[in-house]
């Protein structure tokens, strides 16, 4: 029986969605909307991470619930630091660093500041 082999070397990559926001605006919008902006922000960041990694790093339900529920929020920033940001650093040519623990702590106590850090690293993709 003949096995069909699918070549992937010429498969076009999914384009990275453009989500370049000033990190200070993430903080300001987060405070002005009492955190509701972070739900939208989580969804957009999940789309960027998934496109950069070419796999599902953060699912849409996790991204949505992370803006509403603290335990899921901590998990969101854990996935961002462990799985999402390393691929962003690789794709943007930035120096590799591990901010997972920092994002976990900030995600627990100051999620808007953790979002600022992640947004700053994502913005490096578009320079």
PDB file of N, CA, C and O in Angstrom, residues 55-121:
ATOM      1  N   UNK A  55       0.991  27.069  16.259  1.00  0.00           N
ATOM      2  CA  UNK A  55       0.216  26.051  16.982  1.00  0.00           C
ATOM      3  C   UNK A  55      -0.616  26.786  18.017  1.00  0.00           C
ATOM      4  O   UNK A  55      -0.422  27.973  18.240  1.00  0.00           O
ATOM      5  N   UNK A  56      -1.537  26.093  18.657  1.00  0.00           N
ATOM      6  CA  UNK A  56      -2.369  26.755  19.658  1.00  0.00           C
ATOM      7  C   UNK A  56      -1.644  26.762  21.006  1.00  0.00           C
ATOM      8  O   UNK A  56      -1.556  25.748  21.678  1.00  0.00           O
ATOM      9  N   UNK A  57      -1.129  27.925  21.363  1.00  0.00           N
ATOM     10  CA  UNK A  57      -0.460  28.109  22.650  1.00  0.00           C
ATOM     11  C   UNK A  57      -1.492  28.437  23.709  1.00  0.00           C
ATOM     12  O   UNK A  57      -1.499  27.858  24.787  1.00  0.00           O
ATOM     13  N   UNK A  58      -2.370  29.389  23.393  1.00  0.00           N
ATOM     14  CA  UNK A  58      -3.428  29.809  24.310  1.00  0.00           C
ATOM     15  C   UNK A  58      -4.737  29.760  23.532  1.00  0.00           C
ATOM     16  O   UNK A  58      -4.890  30.436  22.522  1.00  0.00           O
ATOM     17  N   UNK A  59      -5.684  28.981  24.023  1.00  0.00           N
ATOM     18  CA  UNK A  59      -6.971  28.857  23.330  1.00  0.00           C
ATOM     19  C   UNK A  59      -7.826  30.090  23.600  1.00  0.00           C
ATOM     20  O   UNK A  59      -7.613  30.825  24.566  1.00  0.00           O
ATOM     21  N   UNK A  60      -8.814  30.305  22.749  1.00  0.00           N
ATOM     22  CA  UNK A  60      -9.706  31.456  22.906  1.00  0.00           C
ATOM     23  C   UNK A  60     -10.486  31.415  24.221  1.00  0.00           C
ATOM     24  O   UNK A  60     -10.609  32.443  24.884  1.00  0.00           O
ATOM     25  N   UNK A  61     -11.020  30.251  24.647  1.00  0.00           N
ATOM     26  CA  UNK A  61     -11.716  30.240  25.940  1.00  0.00           C
ATOM     27  C   UNK A  61     -10.801  30.621  27.114  1.00  0.00           C
ATOM     28  O   UNK A  61     -11.221  31.341  28.016  1.00  0.00           O
ATOM     29  N   UNK A  62      -9.559  30.158  27.083  1.00  0.00           N
ATOM     30  CA  UNK A  62      -8.613  30.541  28.143  1.00  0.00           C
ATOM     31  C   UNK A  62      -8.401  32.049  28.111  1.00  0.00           C
ATOM     32  O   UNK A  62      -8.387  32.708  29.145  1.00  0.00           O
ATOM     33  N   UNK A  63      -8.243  32.608  26.923  1.00  0.00           N
ATOM     34  CA  UNK A  63      -8.018  34.044  26.792  1.00  0.00           C
ATOM     35  C   UNK A  63      -9.211  34.842  27.316  1.00  0.00           C
ATOM     36  O   UNK A  63      -9.033  35.853  28.003  1.00  0.00           O
ATOM     37  N   UNK A  64     -10.417  34.395  27.027  1.00  0.00           N
ATOM     38  CA  UNK A  64     -11.611  35.110  27.483  1.00  0.00           C
ATOM     39  C   UNK A  64     -11.769  35.001  28.990  1.00  0.00           C
ATOM     40  O   UNK A  64     -11.958  36.004  29.684  1.00  0.00           O
ATOM     41  N   UNK A  65     -11.676  33.789  29.524  1.00  0.00           N
ATOM     42  CA  UNK A  65     -11.868  33.600  30.962  1.00  0.00           C
ATOM     43  C   UNK A  65     -10.738  34.200  31.787  1.00  0.00           C
ATOM     44  O   UNK A  65     -10.922  34.509  32.957  1.00  0.00           O
ATOM     45  N   UNK A  66      -9.571  34.372  31.186  1.00  0.00           N
ATOM     46  CA  UNK A  66      -8.450  34.959  31.923  1.00  0.00           C
ATOM     47  C   UNK A  66      -8.740  36.397  32.322  1.00  0.00           C
ATOM     48  O   UNK A  66      -8.226  36.871  33.327  1.00  0.00           O
ATOM     49  N   UNK A  67      -9.559  37.093  31.550  1.00  0.00           N
ATOM     50  CA  UNK A  67      -9.910  38.460  31.908  1.00  0.00           C
ATOM     51  C   UNK A  67     -10.938  38.539  33.019  1.00  0.00           C
ATOM     52  O   UNK A  67     -11.136  39.595  33.608  1.00  0.00           O
ATOM     53  N   UNK A  68     -11.587  37.428  33.321  1.00  0.00           N
ATOM     54  CA  UNK A  68     -12.673  37.417  34.306  1.00  0.00           C
ATOM     55  C   UNK A  68     -12.331  36.684  35.601  1.00  0.00           C
ATOM     56  O   UNK A  68     -12.930  36.948  36.634  1.00  0.00           O
ATOM     57  N   UNK A  69     -11.417  35.758  35.549  1.00  0.00           N
ATOM     58  CA  UNK A  69     -11.200  34.833  36.664  1.00  0.00           C
ATOM     59  C   UNK A  69      -9.712  34.765  37.000  1.00  0.00           C
ATOM     60  O   UNK A  69      -8.886  34.464  36.135  1.00  0.00           O
ATOM     61  N   UNK A  70      -9.389  35.036  38.255  1.00  0.00           N
ATOM     62  CA  UNK A  70      -7.989  35.103  38.639  1.00  0.00           C
ATOM     63  C   UNK A  70      -7.192  33.819  38.423  1.00  0.00           C
ATOM     64  O   UNK A  70      -6.095  33.891  37.892  1.00  0.00           O
ATOM     65  N   UNK A  71      -7.672  32.650  38.810  1.00  0.00           N
ATOM     66  CA  UNK A  71      -6.835  31.461  38.567  1.00  0.00           C
ATOM     67  C   UNK A  71      -6.529  31.251  37.083  1.00  0.00           C
ATOM     68  O   UNK A  71      -5.436  30.862  36.723  1.00  0.00           O
ATOM     69  N   UNK A  72      -7.487  31.548  36.225  1.00  0.00           N
ATOM     70  CA  UNK A  72      -7.257  31.397  34.791  1.00  0.00           C
ATOM     71  C   UNK A  72      -6.303  32.489  34.312  1.00  0.00           C
ATOM     72  O   UNK A  72      -5.475  32.263  33.433  1.00  0.00           O
ATOM     73  N   UNK A  73      -6.391  33.679  34.902  1.00  0.00           N
ATOM     74  CA  UNK A  73      -5.501  34.781  34.565  1.00  0.00           C
ATOM     75  C   UNK A  73      -4.047  34.401  34.844  1.00  0.00           C
ATOM     76  O   UNK A  73      -3.163  34.668  34.030  1.00  0.00           O
ATOM     77  N   UNK A  74      -3.808  33.774  35.959  1.00  0.00           N
ATOM     78  CA  UNK A  74      -2.455  33.337  36.304  1.00  0.00           C
ATOM     79  C   UNK A  74      -1.974  32.296  35.293  1.00  0.00           C
ATOM     80  O   UNK A  74      -0.831  32.343  34.839  1.00  0.00           O
ATOM     81  N   UNK A  75      -2.856  31.381  34.922  1.00  0.00           N
ATOM     82  CA  UNK A  75      -2.514  30.360  33.931  1.00  0.00           C
ATOM     83  C   UNK A  75      -2.212  30.994  32.575  1.00  0.00           C
ATOM     84  O   UNK A  75      -1.299  30.569  31.871  1.00  0.00           O
ATOM     85  N   UNK A  76      -2.972  32.027  32.203  1.00  0.00           N
ATOM     86  CA  UNK A  76      -2.730  32.741  30.948  1.00  0.00           C
ATOM     87  C   UNK A  76      -1.318  33.305  30.911  1.00  0.00           C
ATOM     88  O   UNK A  76      -0.585  33.128  29.942  1.00  0.00           O
ATOM     89  N   UNK A  77      -0.903  33.986  31.993  1.00  0.00           N
ATOM     90  CA  UNK A  77       0.430  34.579  32.011  1.00  0.00           C
ATOM     91  C   UNK A  77       1.523  33.507  32.121  1.00  0.00           C
ATOM     92  O   UNK A  77       2.632  33.702  31.625  1.00  0.00           O
ATOM     93  N   UNK A  78       1.197  32.385  32.745  1.00  0.00           N
ATOM     94  CA  UNK A  78       2.144  31.263  32.783  1.00  0.00           C
ATOM     95  C   UNK A  78       2.393  30.745  31.363  1.00  0.00           C
ATOM     96  O   UNK A  78       3.540  30.550  30.959  1.00  0.00           O
ATOM     97  N   UNK A  79       1.320  30.523  30.610  1.00  0.00           N
ATOM     98  CA  UNK A  79       1.464  30.058  29.230  1.00  0.00           C
ATOM     99  C   UNK A  79       2.168  31.089  28.366  1.00  0.00           C
ATOM    100  O   UNK A  79       2.976  30.737  27.502  1.00  0.00           O
ATOM    101  N   UNK A  80       1.871  32.363  28.605  1.00  0.00           N
ATOM    102  CA  UNK A  80       2.519  33.425  27.833  1.00  0.00           C
ATOM    103  C   UNK A  80       4.026  33.401  28.064  1.00  0.00           C
ATOM    104  O   UNK A  80       4.811  33.480  27.114  1.00  0.00           O
ATOM    105  N   UNK A  81       4.442  33.286  29.311  1.00  0.00           N
ATOM    106  CA  UNK A  81       5.867  33.293  29.622  1.00  0.00           C
ATOM    107  C   UNK A  81       6.583  32.017  29.215  1.00  0.00           C
ATOM    108  O   UNK A  81       7.724  32.050  28.762  1.00  0.00           O
ATOM    109  N   UNK A  82       5.906  30.885  29.359  1.00  0.00           N
ATOM    110  CA  UNK A  82       6.547  29.604  29.082  1.00  0.00           C
ATOM    111  C   UNK A  82       6.530  29.237  27.602  1.00  0.00           C
ATOM    112  O   UNK A  82       7.528  28.754  27.071  1.00  0.00           O
ATOM    113  N   UNK A  83       5.399  29.457  26.928  1.00  0.00           N
ATOM    114  CA  UNK A  83       5.250  28.981  25.556  1.00  0.00           C
ATOM    115  C   UNK A  83       5.168  30.090  24.508  1.00  0.00           C
ATOM    116  O   UNK A  83       5.644  29.917  23.400  1.00  0.00           O
ATOM    117  N   UNK A  84       4.556  31.202  24.840  1.00  0.00           N
ATOM    118  CA  UNK A  84       4.329  32.238  23.842  1.00  0.00           C
ATOM    119  C   UNK A  84       5.521  33.145  23.604  1.00  0.00           C
ATOM    120  O   UNK A  84       5.944  33.348  22.464  1.00  0.00           O
ATOM    121  N   UNK A  85       6.058  33.701  24.660  1.00  0.00           N
ATOM    122  CA  UNK A  85       7.138  34.680  24.507  1.00  0.00           C
ATOM    123  C   UNK A  85       8.431  34.106  23.934  1.00  0.00           C
ATOM    124  O   UNK A  85       9.090  34.795  23.153  1.00  0.00           O
ATOM    125  N   UNK A  86       8.846  32.880  24.268  1.00  0.00           N
ATOM    126  CA  UNK A  86      10.064  32.366  23.631  1.00  0.00           C
ATOM    127  C   UNK A  86       9.987  32.349  22.101  1.00  0.00           C
ATOM    128  O   UNK A  86      10.959  32.657  21.420  1.00  0.00           O
ATOM    129  N   UNK A  87       8.813  32.020  21.565  1.00  0.00           N
ATOM    130  CA  UNK A  87       8.654  32.034  20.110  1.00  0.00           C
ATOM    131  C   UNK A  87       8.667  33.470  19.567  1.00  0.00           C
ATOM    132  O   UNK A  87       9.169  33.713  18.478  1.00  0.00           O
ATOM    133  N   UNK A  88       8.128  34.398  20.345  1.00  0.00           N
ATOM    134  CA  UNK A  88       8.164  35.814  19.950  1.00  0.00           C
ATOM    135  C   UNK A  88       9.611  36.294  19.917  1.00  0.00           C
ATOM    136  O   UNK A  88      10.028  36.981  18.977  1.00  0.00           O
ATOM    137  N   UNK A  89      10.384  35.948  20.941  1.00  0.00           N
ATOM    138  CA  UNK A  89      11.808  36.346  20.975  1.00  0.00           C
ATOM    139  C   UNK A  89      12.554  35.755  19.779  1.00  0.00           C
ATOM    140  O   UNK A  89      13.369  36.433  19.149  1.00  0.00           O
ATOM    141  N   UNK A  90      12.279  34.489  19.489  1.00  0.00           N
ATOM    142  CA  UNK A  90      12.956  33.828  18.373  1.00  0.00           C
ATOM    143  C   UNK A  90      12.595  34.496  17.049  1.00  0.00           C
ATOM    144  O   UNK A  90      13.463  34.764  16.217  1.00  0.00           O
ATOM    145  N   UNK A  91      11.311  34.762  16.852  1.00  0.00           N
ATOM    146  CA  UNK A  91      10.853  35.346  15.583  1.00  0.00           C
ATOM    147  C   UNK A  91      11.336  36.785  15.421  1.00  0.00           C
ATOM    148  O   UNK A  91      11.651  37.212  14.313  1.00  0.00           O
ATOM    149  N   UNK A  92      11.416  37.548  16.529  1.00  0.00           N
ATOM    150  CA  UNK A  92      11.831  38.954  16.429  1.00  0.00           C
ATOM    151  C   UNK A  92      13.346  39.126  16.489  1.00  0.00           C
ATOM    152  O   UNK A  92      13.849  40.221  16.268  1.00  0.00           O
ATOM    153  N   UNK A  93      14.063  38.053  16.834  1.00  0.00           N
ATOM    154  CA  UNK A  93      15.519  38.145  16.928  1.00  0.00           C
ATOM    155  C   UNK A  93      15.992  38.772  18.220  1.00  0.00           C
ATOM    156  O   UNK A  93      17.147  39.171  18.327  1.00  0.00           O
ATOM    157  N   UNK A  94      15.133  38.841  19.215  1.00  0.00           N
ATOM    158  CA  UNK A  94      15.499  39.406  20.514  1.00  0.00           C
ATOM    159  C   UNK A  94      16.225  38.360  21.353  1.00  0.00           C
ATOM    160  O   UNK A  94      16.137  37.165  21.089  1.00  0.00           O
ATOM    161  N   UNK A  95      16.919  38.846  22.370  1.00  0.00           N
ATOM    162  CA  UNK A  95      17.603  37.941  23.293  1.00  0.00           C
ATOM    163  C   UNK A  95      16.566  37.129  24.070  1.00  0.00           C
ATOM    164  O   UNK A  95      15.546  37.658  24.502  1.00  0.00           O
ATOM    165  N   UNK A  96      16.843  35.840  24.226  1.00  0.00           N
ATOM    166  CA  UNK A  96      15.943  34.967  24.971  1.00  0.00           C
ATOM    167  C   UNK A  96      16.023  35.272  26.455  1.00  0.00           C
ATOM    168  O   UNK A  96      17.102  35.447  27.008  1.00  0.00           O
ATOM    169  N   UNK A  97      14.871  35.362  27.097  1.00  0.00           N
ATOM    170  CA  UNK A  97      14.815  35.524  28.551  1.00  0.00           C
ATOM    171  C   UNK A  97      13.591  34.782  29.056  1.00  0.00           C
ATOM    172  O   UNK A  97      12.646  34.545  28.309  1.00  0.00           O
ATOM    173  N   UNK A  98      13.624  34.390  30.313  1.00  0.00           N
ATOM    174  CA  UNK A  98      12.511  33.645  30.895  1.00  0.00           C
ATOM    175  C   UNK A  98      11.844  34.515  31.956  1.00  0.00           C
ATOM    176  O   UNK A  98      12.369  34.688  33.042  1.00  0.00           O
ATOM    177  N   UNK A  99      10.690  35.066  31.605  1.00  0.00           N
ATOM    178  CA  UNK A  99       9.926  35.915  32.519  1.00  0.00           C
ATOM    179  C   UNK A  99       8.739  35.183  33.125  1.00  0.00           C
ATOM    180  O   UNK A  99       7.828  35.821  33.641  1.00  0.00           O
ATOM    181  N   UNK A 100       8.729  33.865  33.075  1.00  0.00           N
ATOM    182  CA  UNK A 100       7.564  33.109  33.512  1.00  0.00           C
ATOM    183  C   UNK A 100       7.213  33.386  34.965  1.00  0.00           C
ATOM    184  O   UNK A 100       6.058  33.659  35.282  1.00  0.00           O
ATOM    185  N   UNK A 101       8.191  33.329  35.859  1.00  0.00           N
ATOM    186  CA  UNK A 101       7.914  33.541  37.286  1.00  0.00           C
ATOM    187  C   UNK A 101       7.472  34.982  37.539  1.00  0.00           C
ATOM    188  O   UNK A 101       6.525  35.229  38.289  1.00  0.00           O
ATOM    189  N   UNK A 102       8.142  35.931  36.891  1.00  0.00           N
ATOM    190  CA  UNK A 102       7.758  37.336  37.035  1.00  0.00           C
ATOM    191  C   UNK A 102       6.328  37.552  36.567  1.00  0.00           C
ATOM    192  O   UNK A 102       5.527  38.222  37.249  1.00  0.00           O
ATOM    193  N   UNK A 103       5.967  36.982  35.424  1.00  0.00           N
ATOM    194  CA  UNK A 103       4.606  37.145  34.914  1.00  0.00           C
ATOM    195  C   UNK A 103       3.580  36.455  35.804  1.00  0.00           C
ATOM    196  O   UNK A 103       2.460  36.953  35.956  1.00  0.00           O
ATOM    197  N   UNK A 104       3.945  35.323  36.398  1.00  0.00           N
ATOM    198  CA  UNK A 104       3.036  34.653  37.337  1.00  0.00           C
ATOM    199  C   UNK A 104       2.738  35.536  38.536  1.00  0.00           C
ATOM    200  O   UNK A 104       1.577  35.702  38.931  1.00  0.00           O
ATOM    201  N   UNK A 105       3.773  36.103  39.123  1.00  0.00           N
ATOM    202  CA  UNK A 105       3.589  36.943  40.320  1.00  0.00           C
ATOM    203  C   UNK A 105       2.825  38.210  39.969  1.00  0.00           C
ATOM    204  O   UNK A 105       1.874  38.590  40.658  1.00  0.00           O
ATOM    205  N   UNK A 106       3.244  38.873  38.891  1.00  0.00           N
ATOM    206  CA  UNK A 106       2.544  40.093  38.497  1.00  0.00           C
ATOM    207  C   UNK A 106       1.120  39.793  38.037  1.00  0.00           C
ATOM    208  O   UNK A 106       0.212  40.594  38.274  1.00  0.00           O
ATOM    209  N   UNK A 107       0.912  38.658  37.382  1.00  0.00           N
ATOM    210  CA  UNK A 107      -0.430  38.273  36.960  1.00  0.00           C
ATOM    211  C   UNK A 107      -1.361  38.054  38.130  1.00  0.00           C
ATOM    212  O   UNK A 107      -2.566  38.278  38.025  1.00  0.00           O
ATOM    213  N   UNK A 108      -0.814  37.645  39.262  1.00  0.00           N
ATOM    214  CA  UNK A 108      -1.622  37.437  40.460  1.00  0.00           C
ATOM    215  C   UNK A 108      -1.974  38.754  41.125  1.00  0.00           C
ATOM    216  O   UNK A 108      -3.122  38.992  41.505  1.00  0.00           O
ATOM    217  N   UNK A 109      -1.001  39.649  41.260  1.00  0.00           N
ATOM    218  CA  UNK A 109      -1.211  40.877  42.015  1.00  0.00           C
ATOM    219  C   UNK A 109      -1.471  42.107  41.138  1.00  0.00           C
ATOM    220  O   UNK A 109      -2.252  42.978  41.513  1.00  0.00           O
ATOM    221  N   UNK A 110      -0.803  42.214  40.006  1.00  0.00           N
ATOM    222  CA  UNK A 110      -0.902  43.383  39.128  1.00  0.00           C
ATOM    223  C   UNK A 110      -1.012  42.938  37.671  1.00  0.00           C
ATOM    224  O   UNK A 110      -0.059  43.083  36.903  1.00  0.00           O
ATOM    225  N   UNK A 111      -2.150  42.385  37.272  1.00  0.00           N
ATOM    226  CA  UNK A 111      -2.249  41.834  35.913  1.00  0.00           C
ATOM    227  C   UNK A 111      -2.032  42.875  34.814  1.00  0.00           C
ATOM    228  O   UNK A 111      -1.550  42.546  33.735  1.00  0.00           O
ATOM    229  N   UNK A 112      -2.347  44.125  35.070  1.00  0.00           N
ATOM    230  CA  UNK A 112      -2.167  45.142  34.038  1.00  0.00           C
ATOM    231  C   UNK A 112      -0.685  45.423  33.780  1.00  0.00           C
ATOM    232  O   UNK A 112      -0.297  45.721  32.656  1.00  0.00           O
ATOM    233  N   UNK A 113       0.126  45.296  34.817  1.00  0.00           N
ATOM    234  CA  UNK A 113       1.570  45.482  34.636  1.00  0.00           C
ATOM    235  C   UNK A 113       2.164  44.276  33.902  1.00  0.00           C
ATOM    236  O   UNK A 113       3.039  44.432  33.043  1.00  0.00           O
ATOM    237  N   UNK A 114       1.680  43.088  34.211  1.00  0.00           N
ATOM    238  CA  UNK A 114       2.126  41.899  33.476  1.00  0.00           C
ATOM    239  C   UNK A 114       1.752  42.036  32.000  1.00  0.00           C
ATOM    240  O   UNK A 114       2.539  41.685  31.125  1.00  0.00           O
ATOM    241  N   UNK A 115       0.567  42.565  31.731  1.00  0.00           N
ATOM    242  CA  UNK A 115       0.143  42.776  30.349  1.00  0.00           C
ATOM    243  C   UNK A 115       1.050  43.788  29.652  1.00  0.00           C
ATOM    244  O   UNK A 115       1.361  43.631  28.469  1.00  0.00           O
ATOM    245  N   UNK A 116       1.485  44.813  30.372  1.00  0.00           N
ATOM    246  CA  UNK A 116       2.406  45.799  29.795  1.00  0.00           C
ATOM    247  C   UNK A 116       3.711  45.144  29.369  1.00  0.00           C
ATOM    248  O   UNK A 116       4.244  45.437  28.294  1.00  0.00           O
ATOM    249  N   UNK A 117       4.243  44.257  30.201  1.00  0.00           N
ATOM    250  CA  UNK A 117       5.505  43.576  29.892  1.00  0.00           C
ATOM    251  C   UNK A 117       5.343  42.701  28.650  1.00  0.00           C
ATOM    252  O   UNK A 117       6.188  42.714  27.744  1.00  0.00           O
ATOM    253  N   UNK A 118       4.258  41.943  28.604  1.00  0.00           N
ATOM    254  CA  UNK A 118       4.011  41.068  27.454  1.00  0.00           C
ATOM    255  C   UNK A 118       3.817  41.907  26.187  1.00  0.00           C
ATOM    256  O   UNK A 118       4.371  41.591  25.140  1.00  0.00           O
ATOM    257  N   UNK A 119       3.060  43.003  26.297  1.00  0.00           N
ATOM    258  CA  UNK A 119       2.819  43.840  25.124  1.00  0.00           C
ATOM    259  C   UNK A 119       4.119  44.455  24.620  1.00  0.00           C
ATOM    260  O   UNK A 119       4.343  44.541  23.415  1.00  0.00           O
ATOM    261  N   UNK A 120       4.988  44.858  25.520  1.00  0.00           N
ATOM    262  CA  UNK A 120       6.277  45.421  25.121  1.00  0.00           C
ATOM    263  C   UNK A 120       7.084  44.407  24.314  1.00  0.00           C
ATOM    264  O   UNK A 120       7.702  44.752  23.307  1.00  0.00           O
ATOM    265  N   UNK A 121       7.063  43.143  24.736  1.00  0.00           N
ATOM    266  CA  UNK A 121       7.800  42.109  24.007  1.00  0.00           C
ATOM    267  C   UNK A 121       7.146  41.789  22.671  1.00  0.00           C
ATOM    268  O   UNK A 121       7.841  41.525  21.684  1.00  0.00           O
TER     269      UNK A 121
END
